[in-house]
């Protein structure tokens, strides 16, 4: 069975960037293929990959079939059979990893149907991959809905702000309330000036009862790559961000 790693945190802390680099590290360490689950709708940009269809778009196809002429199910095929056939199109297959993109909800609808697809697909595919890495949306939606009850490692990401650390603390508390029991839960603080945390941030980490896995330094190169639309995984191997994350992963024993 594949090891499930869930990455969560407040929006804007660089969670998706670190998630993509984590997947890259696993692949380069020979632990491929990795199934990358993009539940935040931005992970594909880190890799520079465009999925053929997202799970959210499949939902729209199924709901509008027979009503909107753009969405037609072949004659004699049930919606469920059509969905099963199309699910493989929602996985972008690369050399070292496969990427499944959740995509956005449509209109006034909720994510319930797509959440169910994610849960079903992860359970179905788990035995095919040594590692499954899930980039959760900003907040606690997928955790609160129990989409990933089988997670083995929960990585919480924050920046140096107290609000970011507090958000990570709320996620950790919610997992305990829902009786999730990952083998390892810890915090990575991202975008740290000179790679050194100040006393205030360290105090808040202690207040939240979080285990600090490590820090990732601020690097202008990440910002430049993002501004230029360049995939973050193309950062040079000597990038301080890649080096710091690699050390953290090694400590985790992944």
mmCIF file of N, CA and C in Angstrom, residues 28-120:
data_model
loop_
_atom_site.group_PDB
_atom_site.id
_atom_site.type_symbol
_atom_site.label_atom_id
_atom_site.label_comp_id
_atom_site.label_asym_id
_atom_site.label_seq_id
_atom_site.Cartn_x
_atom_site.Cartn_y
_atom_site.Cartn_z
ATOM 1 N N UNK A 28 13.326 11.791 -7.278
ATOM 2 C CA UNK A 28 14.771 11.759 -7.486
ATOM 3 C C UNK A 28 15.466 10.784 -6.537
ATOM 4 N N UNK A 29 14.783 10.414 -5.456
ATOM 5 C CA UNK A 29 15.342 9.459 -4.499
ATOM 6 C C UNK A 29 14.994 8.018 -4.864
ATOM 7 N N UNK A 30 14.394 7.839 -6.039
ATOM 8 C CA UNK A 30 14.065 6.500 -6.505
ATOM 9 C C UNK A 30 12.764 5.947 -5.958
ATOM 10 N N UNK A 31 11.932 6.799 -5.347
ATOM 11 C CA UNK A 31 10.680 6.323 -4.755
ATOM 12 C C UNK A 31 9.497 6.612 -5.663
ATOM 13 N N UNK A 32 9.720 6.455 -6.915
ATOM 14 C CA UNK A 32 8.687 6.687 -7.919
ATOM 15 C C UNK A 32 8.049 5.371 -8.351
ATOM 16 N N UNK A 33 6.890 5.417 -8.968
ATOM 17 C CA UNK A 33 6.120 6.621 -9.281
ATOM 18 C C UNK A 33 5.359 7.141 -8.057
ATOM 19 N N UNK A 34 5.182 8.448 -8.026
ATOM 20 C CA UNK A 34 4.417 9.106 -6.965
ATOM 21 C C UNK A 34 3.088 9.551 -7.555
ATOM 22 N N UNK A 35 2.015 9.349 -6.818
ATOM 23 C CA UNK A 35 0.734 9.919 -7.218
ATOM 24 C C UNK A 35 0.576 11.253 -6.506
ATOM 25 N N UNK A 36 0.538 12.330 -7.281
ATOM 26 C CA UNK A 36 0.337 13.668 -6.738
ATOM 27 C C UNK A 36 -1.135 14.027 -6.874
ATOM 28 N N UNK A 37 -1.778 14.332 -5.774
ATOM 29 C CA UNK A 37 -3.196 14.698 -5.782
ATOM 30 C C UNK A 37 -3.302 16.191 -5.516
ATOM 31 N N UNK A 38 -3.766 16.916 -6.521
ATOM 32 C CA UNK A 38 -3.877 18.370 -6.421
ATOM 33 C C UNK A 38 -5.285 18.718 -5.967
ATOM 34 N N UNK A 39 -5.462 18.888 -4.666
ATOM 35 C CA UNK A 39 -6.763 19.264 -4.120
ATOM 36 C C UNK A 39 -6.844 20.764 -3.881
ATOM 37 N N UNK A 40 -5.866 21.503 -4.391
ATOM 38 C CA UNK A 40 -5.819 22.948 -4.189
ATOM 39 C C UNK A 40 -5.813 23.725 -5.502
ATOM 40 N N UNK A 41 -5.798 22.998 -6.625
ATOM 41 C CA UNK A 41 -5.932 23.594 -7.962
ATOM 42 C C UNK A 41 -4.740 24.411 -8.427
ATOM 43 N N UNK A 42 -3.566 24.253 -7.802
ATOM 44 C CA UNK A 42 -2.391 24.997 -8.252
ATOM 45 C C UNK A 42 -1.138 24.147 -8.393
ATOM 46 N N UNK A 43 -1.182 22.910 -7.946
ATOM 47 C CA UNK A 43 0.012 22.075 -7.952
ATOM 48 C C UNK A 43 0.514 21.834 -9.367
ATOM 49 N N UNK A 44 -0.394 21.757 -10.327
ATOM 50 C CA UNK A 44 0.028 21.501 -11.709
ATOM 51 C C UNK A 44 0.949 22.604 -12.226
ATOM 52 N N UNK A 45 0.775 23.847 -11.717
ATOM 53 C CA UNK A 45 1.607 24.960 -12.164
ATOM 54 C C UNK A 45 3.042 24.814 -11.658
ATOM 55 N N UNK A 46 3.203 24.206 -10.488
ATOM 56 C CA UNK A 46 4.546 23.955 -9.956
ATOM 57 C C UNK A 46 5.310 23.019 -10.888
ATOM 58 N N UNK A 47 4.591 22.077 -11.491
ATOM 59 C CA UNK A 47 5.203 21.106 -12.395
ATOM 60 C C UNK A 47 5.199 21.556 -13.853
ATOM 61 N N UNK A 48 4.398 22.564 -14.161
ATOM 62 C CA UNK A 48 4.266 22.969 -15.557
ATOM 63 C C UNK A 48 3.489 21.956 -16.366
ATOM 64 N N UNK A 49 2.464 21.347 -15.749
ATOM 65 C CA UNK A 49 1.667 20.298 -16.387
ATOM 66 C C UNK A 49 0.213 20.759 -16.474
ATOM 67 N N UNK A 50 -0.414 20.531 -17.610
ATOM 68 C CA UNK A 50 -1.827 20.854 -17.782
ATOM 69 C C UNK A 50 -2.619 19.568 -17.917
ATOM 70 N N UNK A 51 -3.511 19.268 -16.973
ATOM 71 C CA UNK A 51 -4.304 18.038 -17.063
ATOM 72 C C UNK A 51 -5.326 18.119 -18.188
ATOM 73 N N UNK A 52 -5.638 16.969 -18.759
ATOM 74 C CA UNK A 52 -6.651 16.942 -19.820
ATOM 75 C C UNK A 52 -8.011 17.355 -19.279
ATOM 76 N N UNK A 53 -8.328 16.906 -18.087
ATOM 77 C CA UNK A 53 -9.604 17.242 -17.451
ATOM 78 C C UNK A 53 -9.425 17.118 -15.945
ATOM 79 N N UNK A 54 -10.136 17.925 -15.185
ATOM 80 C CA UNK A 54 -10.097 17.831 -13.732
ATOM 81 C C UNK A 54 -11.322 17.069 -13.241
ATOM 82 N N UNK A 55 -11.276 16.630 -11.997
ATOM 83 C CA UNK A 55 -12.432 15.946 -11.429
ATOM 84 C C UNK A 55 -13.632 16.881 -11.349
ATOM 85 N N UNK A 56 -13.373 18.160 -11.097
ATOM 86 C CA UNK A 56 -14.455 19.134 -11.080
ATOM 87 C C UNK A 56 -15.130 19.271 -12.433
ATOM 88 N N UNK A 57 -14.339 19.220 -13.502
ATOM 89 C CA UNK A 57 -14.913 19.303 -14.849
ATOM 90 C C UNK A 57 -15.696 18.035 -15.192
ATOM 91 N N UNK A 58 -15.233 16.886 -14.686
ATOM 92 C CA UNK A 58 -16.000 15.650 -14.894
ATOM 93 C C UNK A 58 -17.361 15.744 -14.215
ATOM 94 N N UNK A 59 -17.364 16.335 -13.042
ATOM 95 C CA UNK A 59 -18.623 16.545 -12.330
ATOM 96 C C UNK A 59 -19.589 17.359 -13.188
ATOM 97 N N UNK A 60 -19.056 18.401 -13.808
ATOM 98 C CA UNK A 60 -19.898 19.250 -14.644
ATOM 99 C C UNK A 60 -20.430 18.476 -15.847
ATOM 100 N N UNK A 61 -19.572 17.651 -16.452
ATOM 101 C CA UNK A 61 -20.003 16.838 -17.584
ATOM 102 C C UNK A 61 -21.169 15.932 -17.204
ATOM 103 N N UNK A 62 -21.030 15.274 -16.064
ATOM 104 C CA UNK A 62 -22.060 14.328 -15.622
ATOM 105 C C UNK A 62 -23.368 15.053 -15.311
ATOM 106 N N UNK A 63 -23.281 16.184 -14.614
ATOM 107 C CA UNK A 63 -24.483 16.911 -14.218
ATOM 108 C C UNK A 63 -25.228 17.506 -15.412
ATOM 109 N N UNK A 64 -24.489 17.929 -16.430
ATOM 110 C CA UNK A 64 -25.129 18.618 -17.556
ATOM 111 C C UNK A 64 -25.407 17.713 -18.751
ATOM 112 N N UNK A 65 -24.996 16.463 -18.654
ATOM 113 C CA UNK A 65 -25.244 15.530 -19.761
ATOM 114 C C UNK A 65 -26.744 15.414 -20.012
ATOM 115 N N UNK A 66 -27.126 15.547 -21.269
ATOM 116 C CA UNK A 66 -28.527 15.467 -21.647
ATOM 117 C C UNK A 66 -29.246 16.787 -21.579
ATOM 118 N N UNK A 67 -28.611 17.788 -20.965
ATOM 119 C CA UNK A 67 -29.206 19.119 -20.856
ATOM 120 C C UNK A 67 -28.447 20.105 -21.731
ATOM 121 N N UNK A 68 -27.148 20.083 -21.627
ATOM 122 C CA UNK A 68 -26.280 20.941 -22.418
ATOM 123 C C UNK A 68 -25.712 20.120 -23.584
ATOM 124 N N UNK A 69 -25.921 20.562 -24.833
ATOM 125 C CA UNK A 69 -25.442 19.790 -25.986
ATOM 126 C C UNK A 69 -23.930 19.593 -26.020
ATOM 127 N N UNK A 70 -23.177 20.377 -25.236
ATOM 128 C CA UNK A 70 -21.725 20.210 -25.210
ATOM 129 C C UNK A 70 -21.316 18.947 -24.468
ATOM 130 N N UNK A 71 -22.206 18.436 -23.652
ATOM 131 C CA UNK A 71 -21.884 17.275 -22.835
ATOM 132 C C UNK A 71 -22.809 16.119 -23.181
ATOM 133 N N UNK A 72 -22.289 15.158 -23.896
ATOM 134 C CA UNK A 72 -23.080 14.019 -24.341
ATOM 135 C C UNK A 72 -22.457 12.710 -23.880
ATOM 136 N N UNK A 73 -23.265 11.852 -23.290
ATOM 137 C CA UNK A 73 -22.834 10.515 -22.904
ATOM 138 C C UNK A 73 -23.226 9.562 -24.021
ATOM 139 N N UNK A 74 -22.319 8.693 -24.483
ATOM 140 C CA UNK A 74 -22.643 7.765 -25.569
ATOM 141 C C UNK A 74 -23.920 6.983 -25.306
ATOM 142 N N UNK A 75 -24.675 6.788 -26.341
ATOM 143 C CA UNK A 75 -25.947 6.069 -26.242
ATOM 144 C C UNK A 75 -25.738 4.678 -25.650
ATOM 145 N N UNK A 76 -26.591 4.316 -24.717
ATOM 146 C CA UNK A 76 -26.517 3.000 -24.102
ATOM 147 C C UNK A 76 -25.564 2.909 -22.928
ATOM 148 N N UNK A 77 -24.856 4.006 -22.603
ATOM 149 C CA UNK A 77 -23.905 4.007 -21.496
ATOM 150 C C UNK A 77 -24.484 4.784 -20.326
ATOM 151 N N UNK A 78 -24.400 4.217 -19.143
ATOM 152 C CA UNK A 78 -24.888 4.904 -17.952
ATOM 153 C C UNK A 78 -23.914 6.004 -17.540
ATOM 154 N N UNK A 79 -24.383 6.931 -16.723
ATOM 155 C CA UNK A 79 -23.515 7.995 -16.234
ATOM 156 C C UNK A 79 -22.352 7.427 -15.426
ATOM 157 N N UNK A 80 -22.622 6.395 -14.633
ATOM 158 C CA UNK A 80 -21.569 5.796 -13.829
ATOM 159 C C UNK A 80 -20.506 5.149 -14.706
ATOM 160 N N UNK A 81 -20.946 4.441 -15.752
ATOM 161 C CA UNK A 81 -19.992 3.795 -16.663
ATOM 162 C C UNK A 81 -19.161 4.840 -17.401
ATOM 163 N N UNK A 82 -19.816 5.938 -17.800
ATOM 164 C CA UNK A 82 -19.113 7.016 -18.497
ATOM 165 C C UNK A 82 -18.082 7.654 -17.568
ATOM 166 N N UNK A 83 -18.469 7.847 -16.306
ATOM 167 C CA UNK A 83 -17.560 8.436 -15.328
ATOM 168 C C UNK A 83 -16.337 7.543 -15.142
ATOM 169 N N UNK A 84 -16.552 6.237 -14.995
ATOM 170 C CA UNK A 84 -15.439 5.309 -14.824
ATOM 171 C C UNK A 84 -14.482 5.373 -16.015
ATOM 172 N N UNK A 85 -15.041 5.490 -17.197
ATOM 173 C CA UNK A 85 -14.226 5.560 -18.403
ATOM 174 C C UNK A 85 -13.389 6.840 -18.435
ATOM 175 N N UNK A 86 -13.970 7.945 -17.974
ATOM 176 C CA UNK A 86 -13.321 9.242 -18.070
ATOM 177 C C UNK A 86 -12.336 9.516 -16.934
ATOM 178 N N UNK A 87 -12.446 8.768 -15.849
ATOM 179 C CA UNK A 87 -11.584 9.053 -14.703
ATOM 180 C C UNK A 87 -10.102 8.938 -15.042
ATOM 181 N N UNK A 88 -9.767 8.035 -15.937
ATOM 182 C CA UNK A 88 -8.353 7.884 -16.309
ATOM 183 C C UNK A 88 -7.824 9.133 -17.008
ATOM 184 N N UNK A 89 -8.727 9.895 -17.648
ATOM 185 C CA UNK A 89 -8.312 11.126 -18.323
ATOM 186 C C UNK A 89 -7.978 12.234 -17.328
ATOM 187 N N UNK A 90 -8.425 12.058 -16.078
ATOM 188 C CA UNK A 90 -8.179 13.074 -15.059
ATOM 189 C C UNK A 90 -6.822 12.887 -14.380
ATOM 190 N N UNK A 91 -6.044 11.928 -14.862
ATOM 191 C CA UNK A 91 -4.710 11.699 -14.311
ATOM 192 C C UNK A 91 -3.672 11.967 -15.398
ATOM 193 N N UNK A 92 -2.866 12.997 -15.194
ATOM 194 C CA UNK A 92 -1.793 13.320 -16.137
ATOM 195 C C UNK A 92 -0.599 12.435 -15.810
ATOM 196 N N UNK A 93 -0.192 11.601 -16.749
ATOM 197 C CA UNK A 93 0.893 10.652 -16.519
ATOM 198 C C UNK A 93 2.225 11.221 -17.002
ATOM 199 N N UNK A 94 3.155 11.385 -16.061
ATOM 200 C CA UNK A 94 4.497 11.850 -16.371
ATOM 201 C C UNK A 94 5.487 10.702 -16.139
ATOM 202 N N UNK A 95 6.759 10.937 -16.394
ATOM 203 C CA UNK A 95 7.740 9.858 -16.279
ATOM 204 C C UNK A 95 7.864 9.317 -14.857
ATOM 205 N N UNK A 96 7.916 10.215 -13.878
ATOM 206 C CA UNK A 96 8.178 9.801 -12.497
ATOM 207 C C UNK A 96 6.976 9.929 -11.570
ATOM 208 N N UNK A 97 5.953 10.631 -12.007
ATOM 209 C CA UNK A 97 4.786 10.840 -11.161
ATOM 210 C C UNK A 97 3.543 10.966 -12.031
ATOM 211 N N UNK A 98 2.402 10.722 -11.418
ATOM 212 C CA UNK A 98 1.119 10.962 -12.051
ATOM 213 C C UNK A 98 0.397 12.028 -11.235
ATOM 214 N N UNK A 99 -0.344 12.887 -11.919
ATOM 215 C CA UNK A 99 -0.990 14.019 -11.258
ATOM 216 C C UNK A 99 -2.499 13.962 -11.458
ATOM 217 N N UNK A 100 -3.227 13.924 -10.352
ATOM 218 C CA UNK A 100 -4.687 13.973 -10.384
ATOM 219 C C UNK A 100 -5.131 15.321 -9.825
ATOM 220 N N UNK A 101 -5.878 16.074 -10.634
ATOM 221 C CA UNK A 101 -6.270 17.428 -10.246
ATOM 222 C C UNK A 101 -7.745 17.459 -9.886
ATOM 223 N N UNK A 102 -8.027 17.947 -8.702
ATOM 224 C CA UNK A 102 -9.406 18.026 -8.242
ATOM 225 C C UNK A 102 -10.187 19.094 -9.002
ATOM 226 N N UNK A 103 -9.596 20.247 -9.173
ATOM 227 C CA UNK A 103 -10.283 21.320 -9.894
ATOM 228 C C UNK A 103 -11.295 22.028 -9.018
ATOM 229 N N UNK A 104 -11.920 23.035 -9.584
ATOM 230 C CA UNK A 104 -12.833 23.858 -8.788
ATOM 231 C C UNK A 104 -14.251 23.320 -8.851
ATOM 232 N N UNK A 105 -15.049 23.742 -7.847
ATOM 233 C CA UNK A 105 -16.473 23.443 -7.896
ATOM 234 C C UNK A 105 -17.127 24.323 -8.944
ATOM 235 N N UNK A 106 -18.318 23.959 -9.376
ATOM 236 C CA UNK A 106 -19.002 24.697 -10.435
ATOM 237 C C UNK A 106 -20.193 25.459 -9.869
ATOM 238 N N UNK A 107 -20.308 26.730 -10.226
ATOM 239 C CA UNK A 107 -21.467 27.512 -9.824
ATOM 240 C C UNK A 107 -21.691 27.515 -8.330
ATOM 241 N N UNK A 108 -22.945 27.201 -7.945
ATOM 242 C CA UNK A 108 -23.322 27.190 -6.539
ATOM 243 C C UNK A 108 -23.090 25.838 -5.891
ATOM 244 N N UNK A 109 -22.590 24.883 -6.649
ATOM 245 C CA UNK A 109 -22.433 23.526 -6.128
ATOM 246 C C UNK A 109 -21.340 23.425 -5.091
ATOM 247 N N UNK A 110 -21.393 22.314 -4.330
ATOM 248 C CA UNK A 110 -20.347 22.077 -3.346
ATOM 249 C C UNK A 110 -19.392 21.018 -3.888
ATOM 250 N N UNK A 111 -18.407 20.694 -3.085
ATOM 251 C CA UNK A 111 -17.379 19.746 -3.492
ATOM 252 C C UNK A 111 -17.736 18.297 -3.140
ATOM 253 N N UNK A 112 -18.931 18.059 -2.644
ATOM 254 C CA UNK A 112 -19.245 16.732 -2.107
ATOM 255 C C UNK A 112 -18.979 15.621 -3.116
ATOM 256 N N UNK A 113 -19.461 15.788 -4.339
ATOM 257 C CA UNK A 113 -19.292 14.760 -5.359
ATOM 258 C C UNK A 113 -17.812 14.569 -5.696
ATOM 259 N N UNK A 114 -17.101 15.688 -5.880
ATOM 260 C CA UNK A 114 -15.688 15.610 -6.235
ATOM 261 C C UNK A 114 -14.883 15.046 -5.066
ATOM 262 N N UNK A 115 -15.251 15.429 -3.835
ATOM 263 C CA UNK A 115 -14.586 14.861 -2.665
ATOM 264 C C UNK A 115 -14.701 13.343 -2.665
ATOM 265 N N UNK A 116 -15.910 12.864 -2.998
ATOM 266 C CA UNK A 116 -16.127 11.422 -3.049
ATOM 267 C C UNK A 116 -15.266 10.761 -4.104
ATOM 268 N N UNK A 117 -15.104 11.425 -5.256
ATOM 269 C CA UNK A 117 -14.251 10.886 -6.319
ATOM 270 C C UNK A 117 -12.796 10.808 -5.862
ATOM 271 N N UNK A 118 -12.327 11.871 -5.193
ATOM 272 C CA UNK A 118 -10.944 11.877 -4.706
ATOM 273 C C UNK A 118 -10.728 10.715 -3.741
ATOM 274 N N UNK A 119 -11.638 10.578 -2.783
ATOM 275 C CA UNK A 119 -11.500 9.521 -1.786
ATOM 276 C C UNK A 119 -11.508 8.141 -2.440
ATOM 277 N N UNK A 120 -12.447 7.927 -3.364
ATOM 278 C CA UNK A 120 -12.554 6.629 -4.031
ATOM 279 C C UNK A 120 -11.321 6.334 -4.864
#
